[in-house]
PDB file of C-alpha atoms in Angstrom:
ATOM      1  CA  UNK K  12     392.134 -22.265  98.696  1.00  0.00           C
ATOM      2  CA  UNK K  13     388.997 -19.367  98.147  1.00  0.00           C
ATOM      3  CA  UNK K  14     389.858 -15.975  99.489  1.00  0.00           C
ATOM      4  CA  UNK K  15     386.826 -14.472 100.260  1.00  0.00           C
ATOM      5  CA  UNK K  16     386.321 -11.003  98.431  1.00  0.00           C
ATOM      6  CA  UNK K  17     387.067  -8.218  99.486  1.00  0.00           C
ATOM      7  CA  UNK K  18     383.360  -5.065  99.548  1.00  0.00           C
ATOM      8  CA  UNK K  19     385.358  -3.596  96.804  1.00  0.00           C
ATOM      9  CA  UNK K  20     386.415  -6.149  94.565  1.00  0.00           C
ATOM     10  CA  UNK K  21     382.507  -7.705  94.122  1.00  0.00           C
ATOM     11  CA  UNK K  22     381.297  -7.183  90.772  1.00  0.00           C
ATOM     12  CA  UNK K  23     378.050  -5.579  90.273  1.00  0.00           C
ATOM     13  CA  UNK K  24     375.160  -7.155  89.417  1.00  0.00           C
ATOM     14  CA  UNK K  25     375.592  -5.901  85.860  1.00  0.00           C
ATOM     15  CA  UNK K  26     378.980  -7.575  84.650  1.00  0.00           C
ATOM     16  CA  UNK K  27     378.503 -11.277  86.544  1.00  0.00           C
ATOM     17  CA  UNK K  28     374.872 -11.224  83.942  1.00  0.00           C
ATOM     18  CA  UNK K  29     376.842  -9.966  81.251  1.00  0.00           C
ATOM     19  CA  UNK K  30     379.654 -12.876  81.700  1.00  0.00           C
ATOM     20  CA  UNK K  31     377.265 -15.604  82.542  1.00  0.00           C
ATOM     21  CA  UNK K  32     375.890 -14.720  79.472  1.00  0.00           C
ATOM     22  CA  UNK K  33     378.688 -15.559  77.650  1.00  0.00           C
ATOM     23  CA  UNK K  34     379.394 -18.215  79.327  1.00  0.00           C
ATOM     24  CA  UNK K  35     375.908 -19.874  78.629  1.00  0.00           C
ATOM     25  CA  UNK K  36     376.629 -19.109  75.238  1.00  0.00           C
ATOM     26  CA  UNK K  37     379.439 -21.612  74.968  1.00  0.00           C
ATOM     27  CA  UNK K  38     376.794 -24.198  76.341  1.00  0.00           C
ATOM     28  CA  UNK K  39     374.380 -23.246  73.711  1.00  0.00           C
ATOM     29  CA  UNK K  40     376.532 -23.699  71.120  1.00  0.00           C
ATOM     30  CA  UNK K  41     377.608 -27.101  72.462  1.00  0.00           C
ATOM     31  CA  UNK K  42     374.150 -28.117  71.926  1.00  0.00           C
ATOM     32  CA  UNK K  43     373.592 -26.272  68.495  1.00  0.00           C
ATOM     33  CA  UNK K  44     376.486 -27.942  67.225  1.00  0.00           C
ATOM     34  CA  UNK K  45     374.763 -31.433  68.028  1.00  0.00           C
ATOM     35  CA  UNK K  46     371.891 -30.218  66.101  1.00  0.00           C
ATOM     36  CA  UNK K  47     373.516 -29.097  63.654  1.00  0.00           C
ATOM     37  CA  UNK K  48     375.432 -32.694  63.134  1.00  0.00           C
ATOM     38  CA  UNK K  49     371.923 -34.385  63.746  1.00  0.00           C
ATOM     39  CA  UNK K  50     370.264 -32.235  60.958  1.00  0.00           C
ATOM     40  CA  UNK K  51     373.368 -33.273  58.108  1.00  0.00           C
ATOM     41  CA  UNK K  52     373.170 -36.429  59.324  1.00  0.00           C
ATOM     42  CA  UNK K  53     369.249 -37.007  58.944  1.00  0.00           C
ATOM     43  CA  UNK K  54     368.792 -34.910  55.610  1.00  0.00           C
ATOM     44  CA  UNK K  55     366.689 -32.079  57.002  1.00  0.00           C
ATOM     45  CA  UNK K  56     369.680 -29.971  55.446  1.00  0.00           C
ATOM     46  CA  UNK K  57     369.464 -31.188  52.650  1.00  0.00           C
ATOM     47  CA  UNK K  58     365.531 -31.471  52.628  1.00  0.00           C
ATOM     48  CA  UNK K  59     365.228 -27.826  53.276  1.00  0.00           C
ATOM     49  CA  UNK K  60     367.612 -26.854  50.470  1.00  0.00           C
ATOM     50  CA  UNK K  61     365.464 -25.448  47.764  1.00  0.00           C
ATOM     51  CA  UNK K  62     362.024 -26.159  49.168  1.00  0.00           C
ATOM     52  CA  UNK K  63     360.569 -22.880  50.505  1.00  0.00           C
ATOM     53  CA  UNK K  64     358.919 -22.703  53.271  1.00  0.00           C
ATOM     54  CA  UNK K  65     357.409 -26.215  55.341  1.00  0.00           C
ATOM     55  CA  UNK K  66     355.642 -26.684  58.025  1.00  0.00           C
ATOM     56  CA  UNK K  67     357.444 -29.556  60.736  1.00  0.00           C
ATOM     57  CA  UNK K  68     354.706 -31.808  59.397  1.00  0.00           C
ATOM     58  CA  UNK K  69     355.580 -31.884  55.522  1.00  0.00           C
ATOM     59  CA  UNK K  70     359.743 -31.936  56.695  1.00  0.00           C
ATOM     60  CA  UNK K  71     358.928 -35.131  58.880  1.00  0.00           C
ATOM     61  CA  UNK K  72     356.952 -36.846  55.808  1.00  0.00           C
ATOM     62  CA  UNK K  73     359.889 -35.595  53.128  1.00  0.00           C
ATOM     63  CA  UNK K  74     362.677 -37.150  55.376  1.00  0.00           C
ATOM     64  CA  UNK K  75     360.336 -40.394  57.053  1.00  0.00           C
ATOM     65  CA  UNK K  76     361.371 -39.018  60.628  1.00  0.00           C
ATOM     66  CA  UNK K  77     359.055 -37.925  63.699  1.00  0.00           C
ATOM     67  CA  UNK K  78     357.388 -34.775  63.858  1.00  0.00           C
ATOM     68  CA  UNK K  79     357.612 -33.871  67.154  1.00  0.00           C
ATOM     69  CA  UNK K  80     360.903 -34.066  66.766  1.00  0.00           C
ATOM     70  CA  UNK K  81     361.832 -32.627  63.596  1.00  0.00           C
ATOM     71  CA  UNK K  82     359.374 -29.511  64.393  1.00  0.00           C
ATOM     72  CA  UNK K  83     361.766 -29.190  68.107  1.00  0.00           C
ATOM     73  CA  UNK K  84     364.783 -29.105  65.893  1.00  0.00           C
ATOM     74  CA  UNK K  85     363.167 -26.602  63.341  1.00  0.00           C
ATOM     75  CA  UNK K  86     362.642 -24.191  66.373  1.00  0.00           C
ATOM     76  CA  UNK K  87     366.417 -24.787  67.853  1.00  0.00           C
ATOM     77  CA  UNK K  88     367.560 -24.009  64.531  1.00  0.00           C
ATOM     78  CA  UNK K  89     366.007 -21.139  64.171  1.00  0.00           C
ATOM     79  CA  UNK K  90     366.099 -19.952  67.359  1.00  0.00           C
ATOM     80  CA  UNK K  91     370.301 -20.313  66.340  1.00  0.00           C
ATOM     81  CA  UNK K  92     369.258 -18.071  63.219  1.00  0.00           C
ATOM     82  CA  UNK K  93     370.604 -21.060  61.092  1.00  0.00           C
ATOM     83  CA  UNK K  94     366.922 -21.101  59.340  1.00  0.00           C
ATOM     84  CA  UNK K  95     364.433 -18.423  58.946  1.00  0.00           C
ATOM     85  CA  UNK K  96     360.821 -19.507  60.685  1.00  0.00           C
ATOM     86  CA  UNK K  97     357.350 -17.258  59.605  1.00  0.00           C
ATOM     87  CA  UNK K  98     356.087 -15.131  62.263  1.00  0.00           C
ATOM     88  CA  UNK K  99     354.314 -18.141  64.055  1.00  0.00           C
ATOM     89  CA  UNK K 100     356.669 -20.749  63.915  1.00  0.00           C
ATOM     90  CA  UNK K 101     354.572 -22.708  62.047  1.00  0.00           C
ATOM     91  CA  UNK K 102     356.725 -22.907  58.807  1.00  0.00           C
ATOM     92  CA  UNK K 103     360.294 -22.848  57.702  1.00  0.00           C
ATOM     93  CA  UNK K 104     362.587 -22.276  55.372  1.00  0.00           C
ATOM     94  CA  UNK K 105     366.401 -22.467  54.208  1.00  0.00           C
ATOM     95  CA  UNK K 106     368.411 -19.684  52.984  1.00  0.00           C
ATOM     96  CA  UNK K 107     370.438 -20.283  49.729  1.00  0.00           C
ATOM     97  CA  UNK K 108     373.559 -19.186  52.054  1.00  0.00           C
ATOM     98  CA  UNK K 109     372.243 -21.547  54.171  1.00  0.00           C
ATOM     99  CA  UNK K 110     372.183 -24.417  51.853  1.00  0.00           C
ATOM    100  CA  UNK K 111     376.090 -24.103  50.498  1.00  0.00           C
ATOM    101  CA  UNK K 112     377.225 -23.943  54.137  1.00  0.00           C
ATOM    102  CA  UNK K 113     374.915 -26.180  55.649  1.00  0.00           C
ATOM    103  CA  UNK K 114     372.906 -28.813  52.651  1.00  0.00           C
ATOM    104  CA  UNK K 115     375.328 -28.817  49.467  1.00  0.00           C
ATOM    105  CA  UNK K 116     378.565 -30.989  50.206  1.00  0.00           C
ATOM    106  CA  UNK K 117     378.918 -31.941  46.734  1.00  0.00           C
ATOM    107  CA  UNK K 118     378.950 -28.083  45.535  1.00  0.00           C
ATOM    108  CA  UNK K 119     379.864 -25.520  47.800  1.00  0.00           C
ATOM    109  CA  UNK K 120     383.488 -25.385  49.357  1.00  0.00           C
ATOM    110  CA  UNK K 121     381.319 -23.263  51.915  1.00  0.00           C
ATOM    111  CA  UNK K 122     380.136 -26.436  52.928  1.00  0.00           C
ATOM    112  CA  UNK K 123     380.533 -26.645  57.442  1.00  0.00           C
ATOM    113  CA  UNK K 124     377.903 -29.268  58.353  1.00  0.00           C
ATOM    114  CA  UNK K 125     380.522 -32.156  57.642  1.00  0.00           C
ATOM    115  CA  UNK K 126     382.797 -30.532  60.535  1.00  0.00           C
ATOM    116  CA  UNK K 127     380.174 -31.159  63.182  1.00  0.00           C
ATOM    117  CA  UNK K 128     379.926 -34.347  64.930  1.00  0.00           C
ATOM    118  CA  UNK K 129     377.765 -33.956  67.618  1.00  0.00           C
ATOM    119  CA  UNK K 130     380.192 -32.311  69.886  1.00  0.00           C
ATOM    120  CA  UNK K 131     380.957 -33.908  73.054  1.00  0.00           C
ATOM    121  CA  UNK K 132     377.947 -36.387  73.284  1.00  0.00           C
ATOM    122  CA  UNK K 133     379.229 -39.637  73.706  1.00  0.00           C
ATOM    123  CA  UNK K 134     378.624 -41.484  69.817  1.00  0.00           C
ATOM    124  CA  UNK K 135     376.094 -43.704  71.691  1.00  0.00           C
ATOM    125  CA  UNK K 136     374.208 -41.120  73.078  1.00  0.00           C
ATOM    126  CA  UNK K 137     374.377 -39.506  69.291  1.00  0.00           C
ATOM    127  CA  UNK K 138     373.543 -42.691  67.815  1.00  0.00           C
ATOM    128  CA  UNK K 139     370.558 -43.408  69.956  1.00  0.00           C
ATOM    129  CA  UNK K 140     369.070 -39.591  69.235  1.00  0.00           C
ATOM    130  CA  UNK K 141     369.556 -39.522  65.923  1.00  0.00           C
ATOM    131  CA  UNK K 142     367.108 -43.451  66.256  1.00  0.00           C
ATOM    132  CA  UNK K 143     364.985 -41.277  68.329  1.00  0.00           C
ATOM    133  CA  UNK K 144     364.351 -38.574  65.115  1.00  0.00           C
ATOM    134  CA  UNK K 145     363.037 -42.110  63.643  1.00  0.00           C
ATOM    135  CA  UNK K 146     361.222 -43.402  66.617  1.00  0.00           C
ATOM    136  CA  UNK K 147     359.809 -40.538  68.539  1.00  0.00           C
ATOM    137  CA  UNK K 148     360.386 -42.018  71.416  1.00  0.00           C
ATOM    138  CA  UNK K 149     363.702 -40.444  73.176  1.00  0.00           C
ATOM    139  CA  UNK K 150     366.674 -41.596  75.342  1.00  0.00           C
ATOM    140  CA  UNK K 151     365.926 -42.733  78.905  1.00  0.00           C
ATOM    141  CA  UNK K 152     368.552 -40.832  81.896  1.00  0.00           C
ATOM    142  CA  UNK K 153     370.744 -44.708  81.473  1.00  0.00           C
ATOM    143  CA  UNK K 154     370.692 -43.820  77.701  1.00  0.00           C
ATOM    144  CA  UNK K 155     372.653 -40.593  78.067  1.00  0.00           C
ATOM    145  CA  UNK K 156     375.334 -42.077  80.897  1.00  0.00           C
ATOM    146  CA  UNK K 157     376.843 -41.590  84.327  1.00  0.00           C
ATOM    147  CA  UNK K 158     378.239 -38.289  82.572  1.00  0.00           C
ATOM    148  CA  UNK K 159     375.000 -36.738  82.551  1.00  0.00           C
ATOM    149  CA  UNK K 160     374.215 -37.448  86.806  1.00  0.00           C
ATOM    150  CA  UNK K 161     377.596 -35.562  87.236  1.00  0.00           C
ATOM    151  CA  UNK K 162     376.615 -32.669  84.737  1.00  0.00           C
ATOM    152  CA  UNK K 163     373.269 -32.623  85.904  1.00  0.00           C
ATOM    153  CA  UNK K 164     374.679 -32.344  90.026  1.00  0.00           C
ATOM    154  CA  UNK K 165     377.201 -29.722  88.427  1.00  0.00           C
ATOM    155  CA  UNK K 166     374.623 -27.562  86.763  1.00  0.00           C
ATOM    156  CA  UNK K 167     372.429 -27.769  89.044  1.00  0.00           C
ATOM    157  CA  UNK K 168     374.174 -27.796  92.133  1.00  0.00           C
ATOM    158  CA  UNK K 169     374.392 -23.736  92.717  1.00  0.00           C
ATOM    159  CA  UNK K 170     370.781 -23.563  92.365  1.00  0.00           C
ATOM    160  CA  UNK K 171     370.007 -26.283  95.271  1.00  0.00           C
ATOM    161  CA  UNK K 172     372.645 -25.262  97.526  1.00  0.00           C
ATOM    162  CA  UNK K 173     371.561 -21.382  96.983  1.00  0.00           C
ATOM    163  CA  UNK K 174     368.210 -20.971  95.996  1.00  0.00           C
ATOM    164  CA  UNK K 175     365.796 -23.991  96.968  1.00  0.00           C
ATOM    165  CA  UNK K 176     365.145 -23.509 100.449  1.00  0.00           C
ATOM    166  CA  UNK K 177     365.861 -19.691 100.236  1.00  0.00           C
ATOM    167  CA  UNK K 178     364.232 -18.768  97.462  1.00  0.00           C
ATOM    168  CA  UNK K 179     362.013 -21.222  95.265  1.00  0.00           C
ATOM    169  CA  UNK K 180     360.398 -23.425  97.954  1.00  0.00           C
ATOM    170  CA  UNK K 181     359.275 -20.090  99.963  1.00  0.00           C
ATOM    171  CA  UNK K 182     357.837 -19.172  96.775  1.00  0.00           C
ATOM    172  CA  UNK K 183     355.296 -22.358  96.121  1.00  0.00           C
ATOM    173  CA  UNK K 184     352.447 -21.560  97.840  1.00  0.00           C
ATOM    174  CA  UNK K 185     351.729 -24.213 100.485  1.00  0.00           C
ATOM    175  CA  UNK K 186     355.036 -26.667  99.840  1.00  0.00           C
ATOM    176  CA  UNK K 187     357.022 -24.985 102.841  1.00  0.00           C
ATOM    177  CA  UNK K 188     354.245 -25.734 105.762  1.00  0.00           C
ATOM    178  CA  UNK K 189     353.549 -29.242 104.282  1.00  0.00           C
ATOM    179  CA  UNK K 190     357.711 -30.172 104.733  1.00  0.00           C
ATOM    180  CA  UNK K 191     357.899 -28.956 108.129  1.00  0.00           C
ATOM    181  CA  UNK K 192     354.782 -30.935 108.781  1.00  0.00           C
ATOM    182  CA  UNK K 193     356.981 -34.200 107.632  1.00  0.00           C
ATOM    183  CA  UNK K 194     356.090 -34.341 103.757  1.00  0.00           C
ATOM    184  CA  UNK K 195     357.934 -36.967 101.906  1.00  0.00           C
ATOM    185  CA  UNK K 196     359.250 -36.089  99.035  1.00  0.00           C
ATOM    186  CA  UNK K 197     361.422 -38.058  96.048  1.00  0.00           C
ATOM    187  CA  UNK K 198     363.675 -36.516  94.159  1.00  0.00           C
ATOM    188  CA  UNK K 199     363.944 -37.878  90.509  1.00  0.00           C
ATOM    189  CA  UNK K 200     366.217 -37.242  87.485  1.00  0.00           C
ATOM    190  CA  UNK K 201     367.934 -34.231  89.352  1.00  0.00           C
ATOM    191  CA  UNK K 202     371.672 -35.467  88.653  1.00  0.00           C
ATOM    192  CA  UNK K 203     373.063 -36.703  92.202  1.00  0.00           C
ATOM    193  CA  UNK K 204     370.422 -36.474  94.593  1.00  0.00           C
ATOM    194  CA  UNK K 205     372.325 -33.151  95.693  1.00  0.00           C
TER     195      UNK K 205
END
């Protein structure tokens, strides 16, 4: 049963940031730690290790994979700080700390990648992005499971019970007058249809 809360036991604005920060950290980790697995399990790890500094171009051509893809996993990684990227993002580079924890299984009992198995994706759903590194083409909503509707409604269920019609469709110039007029409108892709 909610209690409602009491004027004085609201927390300021401040402190529910500061914890939803946190909190989204947890989620960001989930997904580093897929990454993570993804980049052991490819060879851009090991790739890296002792090359200096490539562009996403020259890692896709070393390890046969797609660029696109590999230069969107470069960023995530070092948007993580788990590589170092040049001030434009156009190169990147492993650290030597980097490679005993990350490309050297074989010599470094620093070596973590082998711990990470791409966290609580379903091994399908790893399986068919890791073929998607190699393809370039990547996983359609089926592909990733009825788990991902109900995450998907879950995540983004605050916002459209909260936000969309009091904040974000006032805020598109035009979209309110055309639904009261009778628009028709599909939702796709947006978890449950909430």
């Amino acid at each position: 049963m909610m209690v409602a809360m009491s004027e004085a036991d609201v927390p300021g604005r401040d402190a529910v940031d500061r914890f939803a920060l946190r909190v989204w950290q947890y989620k960001q980790g989930e997904v580093v730690s897929l990454m993570v697995h993804l980049g052991d399990r490819l060879g851009l790890y090991r790739a890296l290790d002792g090359a200096g500094w490539l562009t996403p171009a020259a890692l896709a051509a070393k390890t046969e994979l797609n660029e696109r893809w590999v230069r969107e996993w470069l960023r995530g990684q070092a948007a993580a700080g788990l590589i170092d990227a040049d001030d434009d993002a156009t190169a990147f580079a492993l650290r030597p700390e980097g490679a005993l924890v990350l490309a050297r299984e074989e010599d470094s009992l620093a070596f973590a990648a082998g711990a990470f198995s791409g966290g609580i994706a379903p091994p399908a759903v790893v399986d068919a992005l890791a073929n998607a590194f190699r393809t370039g083409v990547g996983l359609t909503f089926d592909q990733l499971g009825p788990v991902c509707v109900h995450c998907g409604a879950r995540m983004s269920g605050p916002w459209a019970r909260l936000a969309l019609v009091q904040r974000v469709i006032p805020a598109l110039r035009g979209v309110e007058d055309r639904l009261r007029a009778g628009a028709r409108v599909v939702e796709v892709g947006c978890g449950g249809g909430l």
